[in-house]
Short mmCIF file of C-alpha atoms and ligand atoms in Angstrom, two decimals:
data_model
loop_
_atom_site.label_atom_id
_atom_site.label_comp_id
_atom_site.label_asym_id
_atom_site.label_seq_id
_atom_site.Cartn_x
_atom_site.Cartn_y
_atom_site.Cartn_z
CA UNK A 1 -0.05 0.02 -0.10
CA UNK A 2 1.28 3.61 -1.09
CA UNK A 3 -0.37 6.53 0.79
CA UNK A 4 -0.20 9.49 -1.44
CA UNK A 5 -0.72 12.93 0.48
CA UNK A 6 -2.97 15.65 -0.67
CA UNK A 7 -2.68 18.84 0.93
CA UNK A 8 -5.28 21.49 -0.03
CA UNK A 9 -3.79 25.20 -0.02
CA UNK A 10 -5.64 27.09 -2.61
CA UNK A 11 -8.19 28.93 -0.50
CA UNK A 12 -8.31 32.62 -0.03
CA UNK A 13 -8.90 32.49 3.76
CA UNK A 14 -11.79 35.10 3.80
CA UNK A 15 -13.25 34.30 7.17
CA UNK A 16 -9.61 34.73 8.52
CA UNK A 17 -9.66 38.51 7.70
CA UNK A 18 -7.82 41.25 6.04
CA UNK A 19 -6.83 40.56 2.30
CA UNK A 20 -3.21 42.48 2.97
CA UNK A 21 -2.21 39.91 5.25
CA UNK A 22 -2.73 37.28 2.63
CA UNK A 23 -4.10 33.68 2.87
CA UNK A 24 -3.95 32.11 6.20
CA UNK A 25 -2.03 29.14 5.18
CA UNK A 26 1.07 31.37 4.67
CA UNK A 27 0.87 33.58 7.82
CA UNK A 28 3.33 32.79 10.39
CA UNK A 29 2.61 30.84 13.64
CA UNK A 30 5.54 30.24 16.13
CA UNK A 31 7.91 31.80 13.54
CA UNK A 32 6.89 29.63 10.54
CA UNK A 33 4.05 29.58 7.65
CA UNK A 34 1.15 27.53 8.73
CA UNK A 35 1.57 25.44 5.66
CA UNK A 36 5.22 24.48 6.65
CA UNK A 37 4.15 23.14 10.00
CA UNK A 38 1.51 21.18 8.02
CA UNK A 39 4.03 19.72 5.49
CA UNK A 40 6.57 19.11 8.01
CA UNK A 41 4.68 16.56 9.73
CA UNK A 42 3.85 14.55 6.51
CA UNK A 43 7.54 14.84 5.61
CA UNK A 44 8.51 13.35 8.88
CA UNK A 45 5.75 10.65 8.88
CA UNK A 46 7.61 7.40 7.59
CA UNK A 47 4.58 6.34 5.62
CA UNK A 48 4.17 9.22 3.42
CA UNK A 49 4.13 8.47 -0.27
CA UNK A 50 4.09 11.07 -3.02
CA UNK A 51 2.93 14.51 -1.62
CA UNK A 52 0.93 16.83 -3.76
CA UNK A 53 0.18 20.44 -2.56
CA UNK A 54 -2.54 22.14 -4.29
CA UNK A 55 -2.09 25.85 -4.23
CA UNK A 56 -3.65 28.88 -6.17
CA UNK A 57 -2.03 30.18 -9.14
CA UNK A 58 -1.28 33.52 -7.25
CA UNK A 59 0.67 31.84 -4.59
CA UNK A 60 3.45 30.26 -6.23
CA UNK A 61 5.97 32.52 -4.85
CA UNK A 62 4.55 32.43 -1.44
CA UNK A 63 4.40 28.65 -1.55
CA UNK A 64 8.19 28.34 -2.72
CA UNK A 65 9.19 30.91 0.14
CA UNK A 66 7.34 29.21 2.90
CA UNK A 67 8.65 25.99 2.12
CA UNK A 68 12.27 26.67 1.39
CA UNK A 69 13.44 25.61 4.72
CA UNK A 70 11.77 22.13 4.89
CA UNK A 71 13.93 19.45 6.05
CA UNK A 72 13.43 17.34 2.92
CA UNK A 73 13.75 18.93 -0.40
CA UNK A 74 10.74 20.82 -1.59
CA UNK A 75 11.51 19.05 -4.86
CA UNK A 76 10.01 15.85 -3.61
CA UNK A 77 6.75 17.83 -3.35
CA UNK A 78 4.39 18.00 -6.56
CA UNK A 79 2.57 20.98 -6.68
CA UNK A 80 -0.66 21.71 -8.73
CA UNK A 81 -3.09 24.52 -9.08
CA UNK A 82 -6.66 24.42 -7.34
CA UNK A 83 -9.99 25.71 -8.29
CA UNK A 84 -12.74 27.94 -6.99
CA UNK A 85 -14.13 25.53 -4.42
CA UNK A 86 -12.27 23.39 -1.95
CA UNK A 87 -13.92 20.32 -3.95
CA UNK A 88 -12.29 21.51 -7.25
CA UNK A 89 -8.98 21.86 -5.39
CA UNK A 90 -8.96 18.30 -4.07
CA UNK A 91 -10.10 16.79 -7.52
CA UNK A 92 -6.96 18.63 -9.10
CA UNK A 93 -4.85 17.32 -6.12
CA UNK A 94 -6.33 13.71 -6.99
CA UNK A 95 -5.60 13.88 -10.49
CA UNK A 96 -1.91 14.97 -9.93
CA UNK A 97 -1.88 12.02 -7.72
CA UNK A 98 -2.86 9.45 -10.34
CA UNK A 99 0.41 8.45 -12.14
CA UNK A 100 2.52 8.12 -8.86
CA UNK A 101 1.81 4.90 -7.99
CA UNK A 102 -0.23 5.71 -4.83
CA UNK A 103 -2.93 3.23 -3.85
CA UNK A 104 -4.52 5.49 -1.23
CA UNK A 105 -4.81 9.00 -0.18
CA UNK A 106 -4.93 11.04 2.78
CA UNK A 107 -6.46 14.46 1.76
CA UNK A 108 -5.61 17.21 4.47
CA UNK A 109 -6.36 20.97 4.74
CA UNK A 110 -3.21 23.06 4.78
CA UNK A 111 -4.93 24.98 7.27
CA UNK A 112 -4.80 22.36 10.20
CA UNK A 113 -1.06 22.77 11.24
CA UNK A 114 -1.40 20.71 14.27
CA UNK A 115 -1.87 17.17 12.83
CA UNK A 116 0.30 14.59 14.48
CA UNK A 117 2.18 11.38 13.68
CA UNK A 118 -0.06 9.35 16.13
CA UNK A 119 -3.35 10.12 14.17
CA UNK A 120 -1.55 9.61 10.76
CA UNK A 121 -0.73 6.09 12.28
CA UNK A 122 -4.14 5.25 13.56
CA UNK A 123 -5.74 6.46 10.16
CA UNK A 124 -3.09 4.37 8.37
CA UNK A 125 -3.76 1.24 10.42
CA UNK A 126 -7.49 1.43 9.67
CA UNK A 127 -6.45 1.73 5.74
CA UNK A 128 -4.16 -1.27 6.38
CA UNK A 129 -7.06 -3.28 7.90
CA UNK A 130 -9.22 -2.85 4.81
CA UNK A 131 -11.36 0.20 5.24
CA UNK A 132 -11.60 2.25 1.83
CA UNK A 133 -12.84 5.37 3.61
CA UNK A 134 -11.54 6.71 7.05
CA UNK A 135 -12.78 9.98 8.71
CA UNK A 136 -11.18 11.42 11.72
CA UNK A 137 -13.69 13.25 13.92
CA UNK A 138 -14.44 14.31 17.12
CA UNK A 139 -17.87 13.95 19.25
CA UNK A 140 -19.54 17.32 19.42
CA UNK A 141 -19.14 18.51 22.92
CA UNK A 142 -21.31 21.64 22.90
CA UNK A 143 -25.31 21.78 23.14
CA UNK A 144 -26.47 22.67 19.61
CA UNK A 145 -29.19 25.01 19.03
CA UNK A 146 -30.74 25.98 15.64
CA UNK A 147 -31.30 29.54 15.31
CA UNK A 148 -33.54 31.63 13.43
CA UNK A 149 -33.45 34.85 11.16
CA UNK A 150 -35.41 36.64 14.09
CA UNK A 151 -32.12 36.01 16.61
CA UNK A 152 -34.14 33.76 18.56
CA UNK A 153 -33.45 30.08 19.57
CA UNK A 154 -35.78 27.67 17.57
CA UNK A 155 -34.76 24.41 18.74
CA UNK A 156 -32.16 22.32 20.73
CA UNK A 157 -30.67 19.68 18.10
CA UNK A 158 -29.76 16.42 19.93
CA UNK A 159 -25.88 16.02 19.89
CA UNK A 160 -26.14 12.16 20.04
CA UNK A 161 -24.24 10.72 17.45
CA UNK A 162 -22.80 14.01 16.19
CA UNK A 163 -19.37 14.64 15.07
CA UNK A 164 -17.02 17.37 13.84
CA UNK A 165 -15.23 15.94 10.78
CA UNK A 166 -11.58 16.55 10.68
CA UNK A 167 -8.96 15.91 8.04
CA UNK A 168 -7.10 13.98 6.87
CA UNK A 169 -9.98 11.87 5.40
CA UNK A 170 -8.33 9.11 3.68
CA UNK A 171 -9.46 6.83 1.04
CA UNK A 172 -8.71 4.09 -1.45
CA UNK A 173 -7.29 6.29 -4.43
CA UNK A 174 -9.33 4.80 -7.31
CA UNK A 175 -12.70 5.05 -5.12
CA UNK A 176 -12.35 8.51 -4.07
CA UNK A 177 -11.29 9.49 -7.37
CA UNK A 178 -14.30 8.23 -9.14
CA UNK A 179 -16.59 9.58 -6.61
CA UNK A 180 -15.00 13.00 -7.20
CA UNK A 181 -15.26 12.48 -11.02
CA UNK A 182 -18.99 11.54 -10.80
CA UNK A 183 -19.78 14.67 -8.82
CA UNK A 184 -17.94 16.92 -11.51
CA UNK A 185 -19.72 15.13 -14.11
CA UNK A 186 -23.09 15.84 -12.56
CA UNK A 187 -22.17 19.34 -11.62
CA UNK A 188 -22.35 18.61 -7.74
CA UNK A 189 -19.99 21.21 -6.60
CA UNK A 190 -21.33 22.11 -3.23
CA UNK A 191 -19.52 19.33 -1.10
CA UNK A 192 -17.68 20.76 2.02
CA UNK A 193 -15.49 17.71 2.51
CA UNK A 194 -14.59 14.50 0.96
CA UNK A 195 -16.23 12.05 3.22
CA UNK A 196 -19.61 13.78 2.20
CA UNK A 197 -18.51 13.31 -1.52
CA UNK A 198 -17.92 9.61 -0.63
CA UNK A 199 -21.05 9.25 1.34
CA UNK A 200 -23.07 10.72 -1.77
CA UNK A 201 -21.45 7.99 -3.97
CA UNK A 202 -22.12 5.26 -1.66
CA UNK A 203 -18.46 4.47 -0.38
CA UNK A 204 -18.45 3.51 3.41
CA UNK A 205 -16.65 5.98 5.63
CA UNK A 206 -15.22 4.28 8.84
CA UNK A 207 -15.26 7.05 11.86
CA UNK A 208 -12.53 6.99 13.98
CA UNK A 209 -11.48 9.37 16.77
CA UNK A 210 -9.73 12.40 15.80
CA UNK A 211 -7.40 14.86 17.66
CA UNK A 212 -8.53 17.68 19.78
CA UNK A 213 -5.49 19.52 18.75
CA UNK A 214 -6.03 19.23 15.11
CA UNK A 215 -8.19 22.18 14.72
CA UNK A 216 -8.75 24.16 11.39
CA UNK A 217 -7.40 27.70 11.32
CA UNK A 218 -10.60 29.54 10.37
CA UNK A 219 -10.74 33.04 11.72
CA UNK A 220 -8.39 35.40 12.67
CA UNK A 221 -8.19 34.62 16.44
CA UNK A 222 -7.42 30.89 15.59
CA UNK A 223 -4.37 32.14 14.04
CA UNK A 224 -3.56 34.28 16.98
CA UNK A 225 -4.01 31.61 19.32
CA UNK A 226 -2.08 29.08 17.42
CA UNK A 227 0.87 31.50 17.43
CA UNK A 228 0.78 32.11 21.17
CA UNK A 229 0.53 28.53 21.59
CA UNK A 230 3.68 27.53 19.47
CA UNK A 231 5.52 30.62 20.86
CA UNK A 232 5.07 29.37 24.44
CA UNK A 233 6.48 26.21 23.03
CA UNK A 234 9.54 27.68 21.32
CA UNK A 235 10.29 29.72 24.42
CA UNK A 236 10.06 26.54 26.74
CA UNK A 237 12.23 24.36 24.49
CA UNK A 238 15.09 26.99 23.76
CA UNK A 239 15.82 27.43 27.44
CA UNK A 240 18.01 24.85 29.27
CA UNK A 241 15.96 21.92 30.75
CA UNK A 242 16.95 22.60 34.52
CA UNK A 243 14.84 20.86 37.02
CA UNK A 244 14.83 20.76 40.68
CA UNK A 245 13.54 17.97 43.07
CA UNK A 246 13.25 17.64 46.72
CA UNK A 247 12.87 14.98 49.29
CA UNK A 248 12.16 14.60 53.01
CA UNK A 249 12.29 11.59 55.22
CA UNK A 250 12.08 10.92 58.96
CA UNK A 251 13.22 7.82 61.04
CA UNK A 252 12.52 6.94 64.56
CA UNK A 253 15.45 6.68 67.01
CA UNK A 254 15.60 3.75 69.38
CA UNK A 255 18.22 2.64 71.90
CA UNK A 256 21.22 1.43 69.85
CA UNK A 257 24.78 1.56 69.15
CA UNK A 258 24.95 4.39 66.14
CA UNK A 259 23.14 6.06 63.16
CA UNK A 260 24.33 6.00 59.61
CA UNK A 261 23.92 9.34 57.85
CA UNK A 262 24.97 9.79 54.17
CA UNK A 263 26.57 6.33 54.37
CA UNK A 264 28.66 7.45 57.44
CA UNK A 265 28.31 5.39 60.58
CA UNK A 266 28.40 7.48 63.62
CA UNK A 267 28.75 5.68 67.06
CA UNK A 268 25.88 6.97 69.46
CA UNK A 269 23.58 5.77 72.17
CA UNK A 270 20.70 5.38 69.72
CA UNK A 271 19.97 3.99 66.22
CA UNK A 272 17.71 4.75 63.41
CA UNK A 273 14.68 2.29 63.12
CA UNK A 274 13.83 1.22 59.76
CA UNK A 275 13.69 -1.45 57.10
CA UNK A 276 17.02 -0.78 55.63
CA UNK A 277 19.86 0.69 57.30
CA UNK A 278 17.51 3.81 57.59
CA UNK A 279 19.81 6.63 56.42
CA UNK A 280 17.48 9.16 56.34
CA UNK A 281 19.82 11.42 54.42
CA UNK A 282 20.18 9.24 51.43
CA UNK A 283 16.59 8.34 51.35
CA UNK A 284 15.65 12.18 51.19
CA UNK A 285 18.03 12.61 48.37
CA UNK A 286 16.96 9.54 46.55
CA UNK A 287 13.38 11.01 46.61
CA UNK A 288 14.68 14.28 45.30
CA UNK A 289 16.50 12.83 42.37
CA UNK A 290 13.35 10.72 41.42
CA UNK A 291 11.43 13.98 41.44
CA UNK A 292 13.31 15.48 38.81
CA UNK A 293 12.09 13.12 36.12
CA UNK A 294 8.80 12.19 37.49
CA UNK A 295 10.02 8.66 38.51
CA UNK A 296 7.76 8.20 41.70
CA UNK A 297 9.63 7.83 44.99
CA UNK A 298 11.68 5.49 46.79
CA UNK A 299 8.80 3.27 48.03
CA UNK A 300 7.92 2.73 44.59
CA UNK A 301 11.30 1.15 43.57
CA UNK A 302 12.11 -0.49 46.86
CA UNK A 303 9.00 -1.38 48.51
CA UNK A 304 9.41 -1.64 52.41
CA UNK A 305 7.58 -5.19 52.41
CA UNK A 306 10.27 -6.58 50.03
CA UNK A 307 12.61 -8.50 52.38
CA UNK A 308 15.69 -8.18 49.94
CA UNK A 309 16.11 -4.55 51.25
CA UNK A 310 16.14 -5.69 54.78
CA UNK A 311 19.16 -3.85 56.49
CA UNK A 312 20.32 -2.82 52.82
CA UNK A 313 22.96 0.01 52.66
CA UNK A 314 21.04 2.89 51.24
CA UNK A 315 23.60 3.73 48.74
CA UNK A 316 21.87 1.39 46.52
CA UNK A 317 18.75 3.26 46.50
CA UNK A 318 20.89 6.41 45.72
CA UNK A 319 22.65 5.08 43.01
CA UNK A 320 19.58 3.44 41.49
CA UNK A 321 17.99 6.88 41.31
CA UNK A 322 21.21 8.40 39.72
CA UNK A 323 20.84 5.93 37.10
CA UNK A 324 17.20 6.51 36.39
CA UNK A 325 18.20 10.02 36.23
CA UNK A 326 21.03 9.29 33.84
CA UNK A 327 18.88 6.86 31.55
CA UNK A 328 16.16 9.92 31.30
CA UNK A 329 19.23 11.82 29.65
CA UNK A 330 20.04 13.84 33.11
CA UNK A 331 23.32 15.24 34.61
CA UNK A 332 23.20 15.72 38.02
CA UNK A 333 24.24 19.21 38.91
CA UNK A 334 24.14 19.27 42.68
CA UNK A 335 22.85 17.55 45.61
CA UNK A 336 22.04 19.15 48.80
CA UNK A 337 21.20 17.66 52.18
CA UNK A 338 19.96 19.20 55.32
CA UNK A 339 20.06 17.00 58.54
CA UNK A 340 17.84 17.85 61.33
CA UNK A 341 18.92 16.11 64.32
CA UNK A 342 19.37 16.86 68.19
CA UNK A 343 22.40 14.39 68.20
CA UNK A 344 24.87 12.78 67.33
CA UNK A 345 27.05 15.71 66.09
CA UNK A 346 27.27 15.84 62.48
CA UNK A 347 29.94 18.43 62.11
CA UNK A 348 32.84 16.38 62.53
CA UNK A 349 31.56 13.99 59.54
CA UNK A 350 30.43 16.37 57.16
CA UNK A 351 33.27 16.06 54.84
CA UNK A 352 33.15 12.49 55.02
CA UNK A 353 29.51 12.55 54.06
CA UNK A 354 30.00 14.78 51.15
CA UNK A 355 33.06 12.48 49.88
CA UNK A 356 30.32 9.79 49.93
CA UNK A 357 27.65 11.77 48.12
CA UNK A 358 30.45 12.63 45.51
CA UNK A 359 31.14 8.88 45.10
CA UNK A 360 27.57 7.69 44.96
CA UNK A 361 26.30 10.20 42.56
CA UNK A 362 29.65 10.27 40.49
CA UNK A 363 29.82 14.06 40.58
CA UNK A 364 32.51 16.56 42.21
CA UNK A 365 32.46 17.03 45.79
CA UNK A 366 32.07 20.66 45.38
CA UNK A 367 28.64 19.90 44.21
CA UNK A 368 27.80 17.95 47.15
CA UNK A 369 26.68 19.77 50.31
CA UNK A 370 25.34 18.43 53.82
CA UNK A 371 24.29 20.57 56.49
CA UNK A 372 23.08 19.85 59.86
CA UNK A 373 20.70 21.76 62.46
CA UNK A 374 19.31 21.01 65.75
CA UNK A 375 15.67 21.38 66.38
CA UNK A 376 16.26 23.73 69.49
CA UNK A 377 15.17 20.71 71.85
CA UNK A 378 11.73 21.23 70.60
CA UNK A 379 9.32 18.89 68.80
CA UNK A 380 10.05 15.03 68.21
CA UNK A 381 13.61 15.92 66.85
CA UNK A 382 14.17 18.07 69.93
CA UNK A 383 13.01 15.09 71.97
CA UNK A 384 15.59 12.82 70.22
CA UNK A 385 12.64 10.64 69.04
CA UNK A 386 13.93 10.75 65.48
CA UNK A 387 16.19 12.29 62.78
CA UNK A 388 14.77 14.22 59.66
CA UNK A 389 16.36 15.00 56.33
CA UNK A 390 15.53 17.31 53.67
CA UNK A 391 17.02 17.17 50.36
CA UNK A 392 17.20 19.10 46.95
CA UNK A 393 18.71 17.95 43.80
CA UNK A 394 19.24 19.96 40.40
CA UNK A 395 19.49 18.11 37.23
CA UNK A 396 19.99 19.40 33.65
CA UNK A 397 18.14 17.34 31.11
CA UNK A 398 19.07 16.75 27.46
CA UNK A 399 16.32 17.90 24.92
CA UNK A 400 15.35 15.00 22.61
N1 CTP B 1 -9.13 25.15 -0.05
C1 CTP B 1 -8.65 25.10 -1.53
N2 CTP B 1 -9.20 25.56 -2.45
C2 CTP B 1 -10.32 26.35 -2.25
C3 CTP B 1 -10.92 26.59 -1.00
C4 CTP B 1 -10.39 25.89 0.14
O1 CTP B 1 -7.68 24.35 -1.62
N3 CTP B 1 -10.80 26.90 -3.35
C5 CTP B 1 -8.26 24.84 1.10
C6 CTP B 1 -7.74 25.90 1.90
O2 CTP B 1 -6.57 26.53 1.56
C7 CTP B 1 -7.89 25.33 3.32
C8 CTP B 1 -8.68 24.17 3.23
O3 CTP B 1 -9.07 24.04 1.81
O4 CTP B 1 -6.57 24.64 3.61
C9 CTP B 1 -9.94 24.05 4.06
O5 CTP B 1 -11.01 25.29 3.56
P1 CTP B 1 -11.41 26.44 4.31
O6 CTP B 1 -10.92 26.33 5.72
O7 CTP B 1 -12.36 26.98 4.16
O8 CTP B 1 -9.95 27.56 3.81
P2 CTP B 1 -10.58 29.05 3.06
O9 CTP B 1 -11.41 28.62 1.88
O10 CTP B 1 -9.16 29.40 2.44
O11 CTP B 1 -11.03 30.01 4.08
P3 CTP B 1 -12.46 30.78 3.75
O12 CTP B 1 -13.56 29.71 3.62
O13 CTP B 1 -12.61 31.47 5.13
O14 CTP B 1 -12.42 31.69 2.59
MG1 MG B 2 -13.64 27.85 2.46
#
C-alpha cells in the first residue's frame, strides 16, 4: 500500500480577515508559515508516499518562500493549481496523484497545522485493515441550537451521534477519484469535504477518533491562538531544561549503638529504626533525584515490604535513582542535604558525608553539600525521638 498525500492550500481564507495579510496558510505561527508546519509533519511521517500540494495560481512565490527551509527538499513535493472551491482543489490534487503509484490517499487541509504523527498512524492502520474510507472526527461537545433569522433559538438539536469532521480524510485512491469524477460530471460542486462526496457516492466511511489539537485555522483568532501556543512552546524548548527535586524523610531513634547518615556510621547511644539501614539523608536525596524526572518515590522502587532490602545499605537506592536520572538524559548538577538532628553531632563527619555523596552520585565534591541543624530541643527531633532530612537535587536534562 502506498499512501499519497494531498494537501489543499488554494483557498483565500476570507473568514480569517484582511486581504493584505494574505491567505491564512501562509501566515506565520510560532515563527513559521502555517503550511510549513503542516507539510513538515507529513515529511516526517515514515509512511508518506508522494505528496501533492494544491496551491492557488497567485501563490507560487509565497509557496516557494514558505517551504524553502523544509527538512526534505521541496522538490519531492508535487504542486498543482486548485480551483474555486475546496472540492475542485481536491479533485485537481487527486488527478496529480494519479500517475505516482499511490494506492491510497490522505486528503488534508493546509489550514490544520497541528496534525500529529499518532493520528496519521491510527488512520493508516485502518486503511491497512481494509477500510476504503476513514474519517477522523471528534464527538460534538457543545449543546447545539438551531437559531432563526429572528435571532431567537428555535430548537435544541440532540448532539447524540454527531461528530465534527477533521482531516486527513483517507480513502482508496481509485474509489475517491471516481466519486469526485462523478460529482464533477453531474455538476455537484457543493460538497465541503471528501467524506460527504464518498457518502453521496455510496462509499462507506469509517469514523475514527480525531485529535483535539487538530483544529482548522478558520478565523483570525484561531491564527493568533495558534501563534501564542507555539511561541510558548518555542520559549520552553529554547531554555535549558533545568529541573529541581526535593525529598523529605524521617526515621525514629531507638536505643542502639549508632546511626548511619549519608553512608557514614556515627557511634551513638541510639540507632535509627527502619527496614534498610535507615539512612534518612540518602532516602531524602533519592526522592529528590527521582522527582526531577517524575519517576515516583523511593517506596515505588524499593517497597519496604520486599525482604531483600532488609538492612540494605541505602547507597543502593541512591545509586539506582542516579541511574534512572541518567537514563532519562539527566546530568546531576548538585545535591544538597539538610539533617535535622539533636544528636549525634554531624559536624565532624560532614566532609566524609560529602565525599560519599560525591562517590555515590559520581559528581564533584564541590557539588555535594551536607548541612545540619538541631531542632532547638523542641518537637520530636528536639526530644531525640527521631532524625529528619530534607534534600534538594538539581538536574539538567537533554532535549530529545
Ligand atoms: N481550499 C482550497 N481551495 C479552495 C478552497 C479551500 O484548496 N478553493 C483549502 C484551503 O486552503 C484550506 C482548506 O481547503 O486549507 C479548508 O478550507 P477553508 O478552511 O474553508 O479555507 P479557505 O477557503 O481558504 O477559507 P474561507 O472559507 O474562510 O475563505
Ligand atoms: Mg473555504
